[in-house]
């Protein structure tokens, strides 16, 4: 079922992290996403949905790497029949309990690796990743290839990821930026994961299955775009969103940089 040990390790990491993420959600945003999609989506993602995909009522939609499932709940609230896919059974368990509490019946939860989906080909009207998924994925072509396979011809795939330029920089204690990797180093970057903090421990050639280790991949803008093209998508639009705190850019260098990379593609 899993593509490789990098993904298996990341699954174990997300199982450990799930409860922590759950308990940190003190604002309870998940309770309102189905009524207010702006909690889950950036403005430009909602614009992409309305101008490319249109009304979602009754449409079959797949969320890949669904995590906290804010986007799943928002899409369900917009009338879609949603399939929520995640590799972590713990993340899905928390989300399924929340969906039950909200009485959201139009969601199916599926535990799977996004690079090997147990879903029928050409069966979805829209697919999206709910922010920050590609960093866990060792082969973008396999992931996007699966998104392409499950979509009906002429339908759309939207991704939203932390902007690649942010990924190579680190904000120091004094708020100055330092460079962690060069832009052309895709990783895998190996991290020791703990419930209090994470520590970078270098580049890995192969993954050893061990519960507290996670592997991250830093993809470039060209990787995202070329991978979409390689698997048969036609890129429709790409946006780089502004930081929510851009007014603080002089004090905090990171805020001067784009926040997310949002891209929408069409299956030819
Ligand atoms: C940061 S979250 C997704 C974003 C979401 N908005 C959130 O904040 O929770 C990343 C999710 O990707 C999932 N994931 C990581 N690797 C995966 C894989 N190979 N296949 C499917 N899901 C994966 C993790 O389990 C985690 O729930």
mmCIF file of C-alpha atoms and ligand atoms in Angstrom:
data_model
loop_
_atom_site.group_PDB
_atom_site.id
_atom_site.type_symbol
_atom_site.label_atom_id
_atom_site.label_comp_id
_atom_site.label_asym_id
_atom_site.label_seq_id
_atom_site.Cartn_x
_atom_site.Cartn_y
_atom_site.Cartn_z
ATOM 1 C CA UNK A 1 0.000 0.000 0.000
ATOM 2 C CA UNK A 2 2.769 2.478 0.838
ATOM 3 C CA UNK A 3 5.176 3.677 -1.758
ATOM 4 C CA UNK A 4 8.271 3.403 0.432
ATOM 5 C CA UNK A 5 9.805 3.732 3.892
ATOM 6 C CA UNK A 6 9.971 7.544 3.697
ATOM 7 C CA UNK A 7 6.177 7.554 3.581
ATOM 8 C CA UNK A 8 5.837 4.830 6.191
ATOM 9 C CA UNK A 9 7.956 6.913 8.575
ATOM 10 C CA UNK A 10 5.903 10.003 7.851
ATOM 11 C CA UNK A 11 2.718 8.037 8.545
ATOM 12 C CA UNK A 12 4.073 7.110 11.994
ATOM 13 C CA UNK A 13 5.096 10.731 12.610
ATOM 14 C CA UNK A 14 1.603 11.977 11.747
ATOM 15 C CA UNK A 15 0.027 9.389 14.011
ATOM 16 C CA UNK A 16 2.152 10.735 16.875
ATOM 17 C CA UNK A 17 1.451 14.365 15.900
ATOM 18 C CA UNK A 18 -2.312 13.953 15.408
ATOM 19 C CA UNK A 19 -3.359 14.265 19.050
ATOM 20 C CA UNK A 20 -1.112 17.282 19.538
ATOM 21 C CA UNK A 21 -2.620 19.034 16.505
ATOM 22 C CA UNK A 22 -6.073 18.113 17.729
ATOM 23 C CA UNK A 23 -5.486 19.594 21.179
ATOM 24 C CA UNK A 24 -3.858 22.753 19.739
ATOM 25 C CA UNK A 25 -7.002 23.519 17.735
ATOM 26 C CA UNK A 26 -8.328 25.552 20.643
ATOM 27 C CA UNK A 27 -10.259 27.995 18.456
ATOM 28 C CA UNK A 28 -12.302 24.999 17.234
ATOM 29 C CA UNK A 29 -12.162 26.319 13.648
ATOM 30 C CA UNK A 30 -13.227 22.883 12.380
ATOM 31 C CA UNK A 31 -16.691 23.474 13.823
ATOM 32 C CA UNK A 32 -17.355 26.340 11.415
ATOM 33 C CA UNK A 33 -15.593 25.462 8.129
ATOM 34 C CA UNK A 34 -18.699 23.843 6.641
ATOM 35 C CA UNK A 35 -20.565 27.139 7.132
ATOM 36 C CA UNK A 36 -17.656 29.455 6.301
ATOM 37 C CA UNK A 37 -15.139 28.134 3.705
ATOM 38 C CA UNK A 38 -12.892 31.199 4.192
ATOM 39 C CA UNK A 39 -11.687 29.532 7.413
ATOM 40 C CA UNK A 40 -10.283 26.646 5.362
ATOM 41 C CA UNK A 41 -9.308 28.220 2.063
ATOM 42 C CA UNK A 42 -7.251 31.221 1.045
ATOM 43 C CA UNK A 43 -9.174 33.836 -0.945
ATOM 44 C CA UNK A 44 -7.358 32.908 -4.151
ATOM 45 C CA UNK A 45 -8.220 29.194 -3.728
ATOM 46 C CA UNK A 46 -11.912 30.124 -3.440
ATOM 47 C CA UNK A 47 -11.571 32.300 -6.528
ATOM 48 C CA UNK A 48 -10.022 29.369 -8.423
ATOM 49 C CA UNK A 49 -12.859 27.085 -7.329
ATOM 50 C CA UNK A 50 -15.562 29.514 -8.365
ATOM 51 C CA UNK A 51 -14.004 30.521 -11.693
ATOM 52 C CA UNK A 52 -12.739 27.094 -12.855
ATOM 53 C CA UNK A 53 -14.843 24.464 -11.078
ATOM 54 C CA UNK A 54 -18.071 26.365 -10.360
ATOM 55 C CA UNK A 55 -20.934 25.103 -8.234
ATOM 56 C CA UNK A 56 -19.881 22.043 -6.227
ATOM 57 C CA UNK A 57 -23.361 20.808 -5.381
ATOM 58 C CA UNK A 58 -23.461 17.049 -5.903
ATOM 59 C CA UNK A 59 -19.942 16.973 -7.406
ATOM 60 C CA UNK A 60 -17.492 14.217 -6.428
ATOM 61 C CA UNK A 61 -14.461 15.842 -4.827
ATOM 62 C CA UNK A 62 -11.287 14.247 -3.444
ATOM 63 C CA UNK A 63 -9.064 15.895 -0.799
ATOM 64 C CA UNK A 64 -5.533 14.467 -0.843
ATOM 65 C CA UNK A 65 -3.505 14.503 2.393
ATOM 66 C CA UNK A 66 -6.517 15.854 4.250
ATOM 67 C CA UNK A 67 -4.838 16.407 7.667
ATOM 68 C CA UNK A 68 -7.025 18.552 9.904
ATOM 69 C CA UNK A 69 -9.779 18.233 7.257
ATOM 70 C CA UNK A 70 -10.759 21.900 7.353
ATOM 71 C CA UNK A 71 -10.966 21.836 3.552
ATOM 72 C CA UNK A 72 -12.920 18.569 3.565
ATOM 73 C CA UNK A 73 -15.523 20.108 5.863
ATOM 74 C CA UNK A 74 -15.631 23.325 3.811
ATOM 75 C CA UNK A 75 -16.165 21.377 0.560
ATOM 76 C CA UNK A 76 -18.859 19.254 2.218
ATOM 77 C CA UNK A 77 -20.552 22.478 3.305
ATOM 78 C CA UNK A 78 -20.394 23.682 -0.304
ATOM 79 C CA UNK A 79 -22.518 20.678 -1.280
ATOM 80 C CA UNK A 80 -19.864 18.272 -2.612
ATOM 81 C CA UNK A 81 -19.645 14.523 -2.011
ATOM 82 C CA UNK A 82 -16.158 14.441 -0.509
ATOM 83 C CA UNK A 83 -13.568 11.682 -0.238
ATOM 84 C CA UNK A 84 -10.928 12.558 2.340
ATOM 85 C CA UNK A 85 -7.623 10.694 1.874
ATOM 86 C CA UNK A 86 -4.815 10.645 4.393
ATOM 87 C CA UNK A 87 -1.995 8.244 5.221
ATOM 88 C CA UNK A 88 -2.468 8.628 8.991
ATOM 89 C CA UNK A 89 -5.225 6.583 10.581
ATOM 90 C CA UNK A 90 -5.106 8.843 13.660
ATOM 91 C CA UNK A 91 -5.687 12.010 11.638
ATOM 92 C CA UNK A 92 -8.654 10.317 9.951
ATOM 93 C CA UNK A 93 -10.062 9.010 13.211
ATOM 94 C CA UNK A 94 -10.106 12.518 14.712
ATOM 95 C CA UNK A 95 -11.663 13.966 11.549
ATOM 96 C CA UNK A 96 -14.312 11.237 11.329
ATOM 97 C CA UNK A 97 -15.351 11.909 14.950
ATOM 98 C CA UNK A 98 -15.583 15.616 14.211
ATOM 99 C CA UNK A 99 -17.666 14.994 11.062
ATOM 100 C CA UNK A 100 -20.030 12.856 13.141
ATOM 101 C CA UNK A 101 -20.349 15.605 15.727
ATOM 102 C CA UNK A 102 -21.198 18.087 12.954
ATOM 103 C CA UNK A 103 -23.564 15.578 11.318
ATOM 104 C CA UNK A 104 -21.730 15.906 7.970
ATOM 105 C CA UNK A 105 -22.875 12.805 6.094
ATOM 106 C CA UNK A 106 -21.438 13.517 2.654
ATOM 107 C CA UNK A 107 -17.821 12.584 3.549
ATOM 108 C CA UNK A 108 -16.010 9.254 3.070
ATOM 109 C CA UNK A 109 -12.673 8.782 4.820
ATOM 110 C CA UNK A 110 -10.035 6.649 3.099
ATOM 111 C CA UNK A 111 -6.658 5.739 4.529
ATOM 112 C CA UNK A 112 -4.165 5.650 1.679
ATOM 113 C CA UNK A 113 -0.902 6.969 0.345
ATOM 114 C CA UNK A 114 -1.589 9.733 -2.176
ATOM 115 C CA UNK A 115 0.890 8.043 -4.510
ATOM 116 C CA UNK A 116 -1.157 4.815 -4.619
ATOM 117 C CA UNK A 117 -4.856 5.654 -4.386
ATOM 118 C CA UNK A 118 -7.372 2.810 -3.988
ATOM 119 C CA UNK A 119 -9.907 4.889 -5.965
ATOM 120 C CA UNK A 120 -11.510 4.326 -9.315
ATOM 121 C CA UNK A 121 -10.067 6.044 -12.407
ATOM 122 C CA UNK A 122 -11.947 8.986 -13.963
ATOM 123 C CA UNK A 123 -14.445 9.142 -11.088
ATOM 124 C CA UNK A 124 -13.945 12.642 -9.566
ATOM 125 C CA UNK A 125 -15.012 16.127 -10.697
ATOM 126 C CA UNK A 126 -12.388 17.991 -8.647
ATOM 127 C CA UNK A 127 -9.356 17.128 -6.501
ATOM 128 C CA UNK A 128 -7.293 19.297 -4.220
ATOM 129 C CA UNK A 129 -4.610 19.092 -1.600
ATOM 130 C CA UNK A 130 -5.424 20.949 1.551
ATOM 131 C CA UNK A 131 -2.170 22.831 2.034
ATOM 132 C CA UNK A 132 1.312 21.454 2.781
ATOM 133 C CA UNK A 133 1.236 17.902 1.504
ATOM 134 C CA UNK A 134 4.001 17.646 -1.138
ATOM 135 C CA UNK A 135 6.700 18.123 1.497
ATOM 136 C CA UNK A 136 5.966 14.566 2.699
ATOM 137 C CA UNK A 137 5.978 13.023 -0.752
ATOM 138 C CA UNK A 138 9.096 11.442 -2.250
ATOM 139 C CA UNK A 139 7.908 11.376 -5.858
ATOM 140 C CA UNK A 140 5.697 14.211 -7.134
ATOM 141 C CA UNK A 141 4.991 12.506 -10.473
ATOM 142 C CA UNK A 142 3.505 9.476 -8.681
ATOM 143 C CA UNK A 143 1.319 11.710 -6.465
ATOM 144 C CA UNK A 144 0.101 13.988 -9.254
ATOM 145 C CA UNK A 145 -0.195 10.993 -11.600
ATOM 146 C CA UNK A 146 -2.710 9.465 -9.186
ATOM 147 C CA UNK A 147 -4.647 12.746 -8.942
ATOM 148 C CA UNK A 148 -4.756 12.812 -12.727
ATOM 149 C CA UNK A 149 -5.905 9.190 -12.957
ATOM 150 C CA UNK A 150 -8.902 9.565 -10.594
ATOM 151 C CA UNK A 151 -10.177 12.774 -12.253
ATOM 152 C CA UNK A 152 -12.668 12.861 -15.086
ATOM 153 C CA UNK A 153 -11.383 14.381 -18.298
ATOM 154 C CA UNK A 154 -11.614 18.187 -18.319
ATOM 155 C CA UNK A 155 -11.757 18.486 -14.517
ATOM 156 C CA UNK A 156 -9.404 20.339 -12.189
ATOM 157 C CA UNK A 157 -6.725 19.680 -9.585
ATOM 158 C CA UNK A 158 -5.741 22.471 -7.178
ATOM 159 C CA UNK A 159 -2.769 22.460 -4.820
ATOM 160 C CA UNK A 160 -1.694 24.903 -2.149
ATOM 161 C CA UNK A 161 1.766 24.533 -0.607
ATOM 162 C CA UNK A 162 4.040 26.617 1.581
ATOM 163 C CA UNK A 163 6.001 28.701 -0.924
ATOM 164 C CA UNK A 164 9.276 26.916 -1.828
ATOM 165 C CA UNK A 165 11.397 29.977 -1.018
ATOM 166 C CA UNK A 166 10.209 29.818 2.616
ATOM 167 C CA UNK A 167 11.213 26.183 2.863
ATOM 168 C CA UNK A 168 14.936 26.833 2.455
ATOM 169 C CA UNK A 169 15.061 29.675 5.003
ATOM 170 C CA UNK A 170 14.877 29.677 8.753
ATOM 171 C CA UNK A 171 13.920 32.558 11.035
ATOM 172 C CA UNK A 172 16.499 32.877 13.816
ATOM 173 C CA UNK A 173 15.784 34.014 17.405
ATOM 174 C CA UNK A 174 16.763 37.568 16.424
ATOM 175 C CA UNK A 175 14.233 37.413 13.538
ATOM 176 C CA UNK A 176 16.975 37.439 10.901
ATOM 177 C CA UNK A 177 16.827 34.816 8.180
ATOM 178 C CA UNK A 178 19.405 32.125 7.631
ATOM 179 C CA UNK A 179 19.585 29.710 4.714
ATOM 180 C CA UNK A 180 19.026 26.044 5.692
ATOM 181 C CA UNK A 181 19.380 24.397 2.276
ATOM 182 C CA UNK A 182 20.204 25.588 -1.202
ATOM 183 C CA UNK A 183 17.204 25.884 -3.518
ATOM 184 C CA UNK A 184 18.282 22.926 -5.659
ATOM 185 C CA UNK A 185 18.462 20.433 -2.799
ATOM 186 C CA UNK A 186 15.188 18.469 -2.870
ATOM 187 C CA UNK A 187 16.177 16.326 0.133
ATOM 188 C CA UNK A 188 15.080 14.001 1.628
ATOM 189 C CA UNK A 189 15.749 16.066 4.737
ATOM 190 C CA UNK A 190 15.732 13.930 7.831
ATOM 191 C CA UNK A 191 14.188 15.262 11.042
ATOM 192 C CA UNK A 192 13.992 13.842 14.483
ATOM 193 C CA UNK A 193 10.449 14.446 15.618
ATOM 194 C CA UNK A 194 9.420 15.027 19.194
ATOM 195 C CA UNK A 195 6.201 16.314 20.714
ATOM 196 C CA UNK A 196 7.933 19.493 21.824
ATOM 197 C CA UNK A 197 10.090 20.361 18.814
ATOM 198 C CA UNK A 198 11.732 18.967 15.715
ATOM 199 C CA UNK A 199 15.451 18.867 15.002
ATOM 200 C CA UNK A 200 17.090 18.703 11.572
ATOM 201 C CA UNK A 201 19.619 15.889 11.367
ATOM 202 C CA UNK A 202 20.777 16.106 7.791
ATOM 203 C CA UNK A 203 20.160 14.553 4.425
ATOM 204 C CA UNK A 204 19.147 10.892 4.101
ATOM 205 C CA UNK A 205 19.899 8.508 1.250
ATOM 206 C CA UNK A 206 17.362 5.954 2.358
ATOM 207 C CA UNK A 207 14.775 5.659 5.087
ATOM 208 C CA UNK A 208 14.999 3.363 8.064
ATOM 209 C CA UNK A 209 11.589 2.688 9.598
ATOM 210 C CA UNK A 210 11.728 4.354 12.996
ATOM 211 C CA UNK A 211 8.810 6.080 14.747
ATOM 212 C CA UNK A 212 10.392 9.406 15.618
ATOM 213 C CA UNK A 213 11.998 10.204 12.259
ATOM 214 C CA UNK A 214 10.306 12.122 9.475
ATOM 215 C CA UNK A 215 11.479 12.895 5.962
ATOM 216 C CA UNK A 216 10.783 16.121 4.121
ATOM 217 C CA UNK A 217 11.216 16.996 0.463
ATOM 218 C CA UNK A 218 11.714 20.594 -0.644
ATOM 219 C CA UNK A 219 10.259 20.952 -4.132
ATOM 220 C CA UNK A 220 10.954 23.940 -6.378
ATOM 221 C CA UNK A 221 8.339 25.897 -8.327
ATOM 222 C CA UNK A 222 9.638 24.197 -11.489
ATOM 223 C CA UNK A 223 9.169 20.760 -9.862
ATOM 224 C CA UNK A 224 5.490 21.504 -9.144
ATOM 225 C CA UNK A 225 4.811 22.879 -12.603
ATOM 226 C CA UNK A 226 6.802 20.259 -14.548
ATOM 227 C CA UNK A 227 5.317 17.412 -12.572
ATOM 228 C CA UNK A 228 1.785 18.602 -13.387
ATOM 229 C CA UNK A 229 2.746 18.745 -17.068
ATOM 230 C CA UNK A 230 4.557 15.346 -16.977
ATOM 231 C CA UNK A 231 1.444 13.513 -15.788
ATOM 232 C CA UNK A 232 -0.951 15.129 -18.282
ATOM 233 C CA UNK A 233 -2.291 18.277 -16.642
ATOM 234 C CA UNK A 234 -2.421 21.666 -18.294
ATOM 235 C CA UNK A 235 -1.542 24.401 -15.792
ATOM 236 C CA UNK A 236 -4.299 27.030 -15.747
ATOM 237 C CA UNK A 237 -3.108 29.526 -13.146
ATOM 238 C CA UNK A 238 -0.481 29.964 -10.458
ATOM 239 C CA UNK A 239 -0.618 32.431 -7.576
ATOM 240 C CA UNK A 240 1.865 33.391 -4.868
ATOM 241 C CA UNK A 241 0.014 34.681 -1.820
ATOM 242 C CA UNK A 242 1.172 37.564 0.365
ATOM 243 C CA UNK A 243 2.084 36.972 3.976
ATOM 244 C CA UNK A 244 -0.749 37.827 6.388
ATOM 245 C CA UNK A 245 1.803 39.948 8.277
ATOM 246 C CA UNK A 246 3.497 41.713 5.382
ATOM 247 C CA UNK A 247 3.454 45.012 7.324
ATOM 248 C CA UNK A 248 6.022 43.470 9.694
ATOM 249 C CA UNK A 249 8.509 42.564 6.941
ATOM 250 C CA UNK A 250 11.225 44.950 8.100
ATOM 251 C CA UNK A 251 11.371 43.377 11.556
ATOM 252 C CA UNK A 252 10.626 39.807 10.476
ATOM 253 C CA UNK A 253 12.289 38.999 7.154
ATOM 254 C CA UNK A 254 10.130 35.920 6.537
ATOM 255 C CA UNK A 255 7.047 38.141 6.214
ATOM 256 C CA UNK A 256 8.566 39.797 3.126
ATOM 257 C CA UNK A 257 8.319 36.486 1.261
ATOM 258 C CA UNK A 258 5.329 34.903 -0.446
ATOM 259 C CA UNK A 259 3.360 32.636 1.885
ATOM 260 C CA UNK A 260 1.819 29.982 -0.342
ATOM 261 C CA UNK A 261 2.073 28.689 -3.866
ATOM 262 C CA UNK A 262 -1.394 27.966 -5.227
ATOM 263 C CA UNK A 263 -1.768 26.228 -8.554
ATOM 264 C CA UNK A 264 -4.743 24.931 -10.520
ATOM 265 C CA UNK A 265 -4.459 22.507 -13.436
ATOM 266 C CA UNK A 266 -6.860 20.862 -15.856
ATOM 267 C CA UNK A 267 -6.870 17.210 -16.852
ATOM 268 C CA UNK A 268 -6.602 17.144 -20.637
HETATM 269 C C1 LIG B 1 -0.036 19.468 7.145
HETATM 270 S S1 LIG B 1 -1.252 18.242 6.923
HETATM 271 C C2 LIG B 1 -2.237 18.760 5.553
HETATM 272 C C3 LIG B 1 -2.713 20.128 5.617
HETATM 273 C C4 LIG B 1 -3.937 20.360 6.461
HETATM 274 N N1 LIG B 1 -4.534 21.593 6.055
HETATM 275 C C5 LIG B 1 -3.571 20.446 7.925
HETATM 276 O O1 LIG B 1 -3.100 21.528 8.326
HETATM 277 O O2 LIG B 1 -3.744 19.497 8.657
HETATM 278 C C6 LIG B 1 -0.356 16.974 6.143
HETATM 279 C C7 LIG B 1 -1.148 15.681 6.060
HETATM 280 O O3 LIG B 1 -0.581 14.904 5.001
HETATM 281 C C8 LIG B 1 -0.659 13.553 5.385
HETATM 282 N N2 LIG B 1 0.295 12.778 4.589
HETATM 283 C C9 LIG B 1 1.644 12.774 4.669
HETATM 284 N N3 LIG B 1 2.159 11.933 3.774
HETATM 285 C C10 LIG B 1 1.110 11.380 3.091
HETATM 286 C C11 LIG B 1 0.996 10.446 2.040
HETATM 287 N N4 LIG B 1 2.072 9.880 1.483
HETATM 288 N N5 LIG B 1 -0.241 10.132 1.598
HETATM 289 C C12 LIG B 1 -1.360 10.673 2.168
HETATM 290 N N6 LIG B 1 -1.308 11.583 3.161
HETATM 291 C C13 LIG B 1 -0.091 11.937 3.609
HETATM 292 C C14 LIG B 1 -0.344 13.558 6.868
HETATM 293 O O4 LIG B 1 -0.789 12.407 7.518
HETATM 294 C C15 LIG B 1 -1.034 14.821 7.339
HETATM 295 O O5 LIG B 1 -2.307 14.563 7.852
#
